[in-house]
């Protein structure tokens, strides 16, 4: 039984990037899919695929690399966890690495980046940071 699927997703992404894998696979959930779509729109991953296999849906992220196999993702950090939820107002959303990274929030208007949340003036649960 997995207690924190989002932390598992972030660990798989971090480990896959450090091991220079082309892609990472994980069990599917709607929240993970939305987080992956945000990562794709921000240029951290190349593609997000869903597949049905043996009765279980899986989510596959194709990781992005630059020249010399440098990963687009230098680091990820889980902020809000099941035992310690972190909620922020739009005007208190922290900047990640002086604006060089993103925060991903779950808001009443869906999963979005810190920049989008500030523009829409909406706060929410601060899921993770990516840089």
mmCIF file of C-alpha atoms in Angstrom:
data_model
loop_
_atom_site.group_PDB
_atom_site.id
_atom_site.type_symbol
_atom_site.label_atom_id
_atom_site.label_comp_id
_atom_site.label_asym_id
_atom_site.label_seq_id
_atom_site.Cartn_x
_atom_site.Cartn_y
_atom_site.Cartn_z
ATOM 1 C CA UNK A 1 0.000 0.000 0.000
ATOM 2 C CA UNK A 2 1.375 3.377 -1.028
ATOM 3 C CA UNK A 3 0.742 6.224 1.409
ATOM 4 C CA UNK A 4 1.928 9.090 -0.800
ATOM 5 C CA UNK A 5 1.623 8.489 -4.560
ATOM 6 C CA UNK A 6 2.875 11.987 -5.477
ATOM 7 C CA UNK A 7 6.116 11.466 -3.527
ATOM 8 C CA UNK A 8 6.528 8.134 -5.308
ATOM 9 C CA UNK A 9 6.058 9.905 -8.658
ATOM 10 C CA UNK A 10 8.636 12.569 -7.810
ATOM 11 C CA UNK A 11 11.126 9.943 -6.608
ATOM 12 C CA UNK A 12 10.713 8.013 -9.870
ATOM 13 C CA UNK A 13 11.298 11.183 -11.907
ATOM 14 C CA UNK A 14 14.353 12.175 -9.836
ATOM 15 C CA UNK A 15 15.864 8.677 -9.982
ATOM 16 C CA UNK A 16 15.140 8.318 -13.703
ATOM 17 C CA UNK A 17 16.799 11.646 -14.467
ATOM 18 C CA UNK A 18 19.858 10.815 -12.351
ATOM 19 C CA UNK A 19 20.179 7.412 -14.051
ATOM 20 C CA UNK A 20 19.731 9.062 -17.487
ATOM 21 C CA UNK A 21 16.693 6.936 -18.392
ATOM 22 C CA UNK A 22 14.660 7.883 -21.485
ATOM 23 C CA UNK A 23 11.367 7.517 -19.662
ATOM 24 C CA UNK A 24 9.820 6.593 -16.329
ATOM 25 C CA UNK A 25 6.648 4.598 -15.721
ATOM 26 C CA UNK A 26 4.321 4.757 -12.749
ATOM 27 C CA UNK A 27 0.795 3.772 -11.729
ATOM 28 C CA UNK A 28 -1.818 6.175 -13.130
ATOM 29 C CA UNK A 29 -3.905 8.649 -11.155
ATOM 30 C CA UNK A 30 -5.614 11.828 -12.271
ATOM 31 C CA UNK A 31 -3.511 14.001 -9.941
ATOM 32 C CA UNK A 32 -0.271 12.500 -11.275
ATOM 33 C CA UNK A 33 -1.499 13.006 -14.840
ATOM 34 C CA UNK A 34 -2.207 16.689 -14.186
ATOM 35 C CA UNK A 35 1.193 17.179 -12.529
ATOM 36 C CA UNK A 36 2.854 15.490 -15.525
ATOM 37 C CA UNK A 37 0.968 17.771 -17.930
ATOM 38 C CA UNK A 38 2.230 20.821 -16.021
ATOM 39 C CA UNK A 39 5.791 19.453 -16.252
ATOM 40 C CA UNK A 40 5.314 18.977 -20.001
ATOM 41 C CA UNK A 41 3.908 22.472 -20.548
ATOM 42 C CA UNK A 42 6.847 23.964 -18.620
ATOM 43 C CA UNK A 43 9.403 22.002 -20.657
ATOM 44 C CA UNK A 44 10.658 19.603 -17.995
ATOM 45 C CA UNK A 45 9.448 16.463 -19.819
ATOM 46 C CA UNK A 46 9.009 15.784 -23.539
ATOM 47 C CA UNK A 47 5.852 13.684 -23.503
ATOM 48 C CA UNK A 48 3.195 12.189 -21.235
ATOM 49 C CA UNK A 49 1.523 8.920 -22.233
ATOM 50 C CA UNK A 50 -1.258 6.888 -20.666
ATOM 51 C CA UNK A 51 -1.573 3.169 -21.326
ATOM 52 C CA UNK A 52 -3.781 0.287 -20.237
ATOM 53 C CA UNK A 53 -1.846 -2.848 -19.490
ATOM 54 C CA UNK A 54 -3.053 -5.989 -17.735
ATOM 55 C CA UNK A 55 -6.000 -4.194 -16.156
ATOM 56 C CA UNK A 56 -3.876 -1.408 -14.677
ATOM 57 C CA UNK A 57 -3.423 2.038 -16.164
ATOM 58 C CA UNK A 58 0.115 3.361 -16.273
ATOM 59 C CA UNK A 59 1.535 6.802 -16.862
ATOM 60 C CA UNK A 60 4.769 7.150 -18.845
ATOM 61 C CA UNK A 61 6.840 10.335 -18.828
ATOM 62 C CA UNK A 62 9.477 10.821 -21.528
ATOM 63 C CA UNK A 63 12.256 12.783 -19.840
ATOM 64 C CA UNK A 64 13.911 15.752 -21.540
ATOM 65 C CA UNK A 65 17.666 16.076 -21.817
ATOM 66 C CA UNK A 66 19.860 18.834 -23.200
ATOM 67 C CA UNK A 67 23.306 18.663 -24.712
ATOM 68 C CA UNK A 68 25.583 16.143 -23.092
ATOM 69 C CA UNK A 69 22.620 14.291 -21.569
ATOM 70 C CA UNK A 70 22.023 17.029 -18.988
ATOM 71 C CA UNK A 71 18.562 16.556 -17.529
ATOM 72 C CA UNK A 72 16.042 19.387 -17.725
ATOM 73 C CA UNK A 73 15.155 18.489 -14.120
ATOM 74 C CA UNK A 74 17.939 19.297 -11.655
ATOM 75 C CA UNK A 75 15.840 18.585 -8.572
ATOM 76 C CA UNK A 76 12.366 18.037 -7.168
ATOM 77 C CA UNK A 77 11.041 18.464 -3.640
ATOM 78 C CA UNK A 78 7.733 17.428 -2.132
ATOM 79 C CA UNK A 79 6.313 20.278 -0.058
ATOM 80 C CA UNK A 80 2.857 19.187 1.094
ATOM 81 C CA UNK A 81 2.606 15.597 2.334
ATOM 82 C CA UNK A 82 -0.265 13.530 3.756
ATOM 83 C CA UNK A 83 0.899 14.150 7.323
ATOM 84 C CA UNK A 84 1.708 17.817 6.766
ATOM 85 C CA UNK A 85 -0.438 19.682 4.292
ATOM 86 C CA UNK A 86 0.833 23.081 3.163
ATOM 87 C CA UNK A 87 -1.653 25.636 1.846
ATOM 88 C CA UNK A 88 -0.719 29.089 0.582
ATOM 89 C CA UNK A 89 -2.522 32.219 -0.521
ATOM 90 C CA UNK A 90 -1.673 33.482 -3.993
ATOM 91 C CA UNK A 91 0.342 36.405 -2.623
ATOM 92 C CA UNK A 92 2.403 34.099 -0.375
ATOM 93 C CA UNK A 93 3.447 31.524 -2.986
ATOM 94 C CA UNK A 94 7.234 31.178 -2.660
ATOM 95 C CA UNK A 95 9.590 31.629 -5.595
ATOM 96 C CA UNK A 96 11.694 28.567 -6.382
ATOM 97 C CA UNK A 97 15.426 29.144 -6.905
ATOM 98 C CA UNK A 98 14.876 32.884 -7.467
ATOM 99 C CA UNK A 99 12.412 32.207 -10.277
ATOM 100 C CA UNK A 100 14.510 29.538 -12.021
ATOM 101 C CA UNK A 101 12.159 26.735 -10.921
ATOM 102 C CA UNK A 102 8.441 26.230 -10.486
ATOM 103 C CA UNK A 103 6.038 25.330 -7.716
ATOM 104 C CA UNK A 104 3.098 23.113 -8.604
ATOM 105 C CA UNK A 105 -0.153 23.817 -6.783
ATOM 106 C CA UNK A 106 -3.491 22.066 -6.580
ATOM 107 C CA UNK A 107 -6.120 24.810 -6.629
ATOM 108 C CA UNK A 108 -9.871 25.056 -6.963
ATOM 109 C CA UNK A 109 -9.211 25.754 -10.664
ATOM 110 C CA UNK A 110 -7.007 22.698 -11.188
ATOM 111 C CA UNK A 111 -3.319 21.863 -10.974
ATOM 112 C CA UNK A 112 -1.108 24.761 -12.099
ATOM 113 C CA UNK A 113 2.248 26.468 -11.688
ATOM 114 C CA UNK A 114 3.006 29.202 -9.177
ATOM 115 C CA UNK A 115 3.081 31.783 -11.970
ATOM 116 C CA UNK A 116 -0.386 30.807 -13.225
ATOM 117 C CA UNK A 117 -1.777 30.848 -9.671
ATOM 118 C CA UNK A 118 -0.428 34.363 -9.094
ATOM 119 C CA UNK A 119 -1.897 35.569 -12.405
ATOM 120 C CA UNK A 120 -5.308 34.081 -11.568
ATOM 121 C CA UNK A 121 -5.013 35.245 -7.937
ATOM 122 C CA UNK A 122 -5.806 31.810 -6.545
ATOM 123 C CA UNK A 123 -4.080 29.888 -3.763
ATOM 124 C CA UNK A 124 -4.110 26.218 -2.916
ATOM 125 C CA UNK A 125 -2.114 23.231 -1.748
ATOM 126 C CA UNK A 126 1.591 23.548 -2.546
ATOM 127 C CA UNK A 127 2.350 20.068 -3.904
ATOM 128 C CA UNK A 128 6.000 20.268 -4.978
ATOM 129 C CA UNK A 129 8.858 22.333 -6.342
ATOM 130 C CA UNK A 130 10.817 21.548 -9.518
ATOM 131 C CA UNK A 131 14.044 23.175 -10.689
#
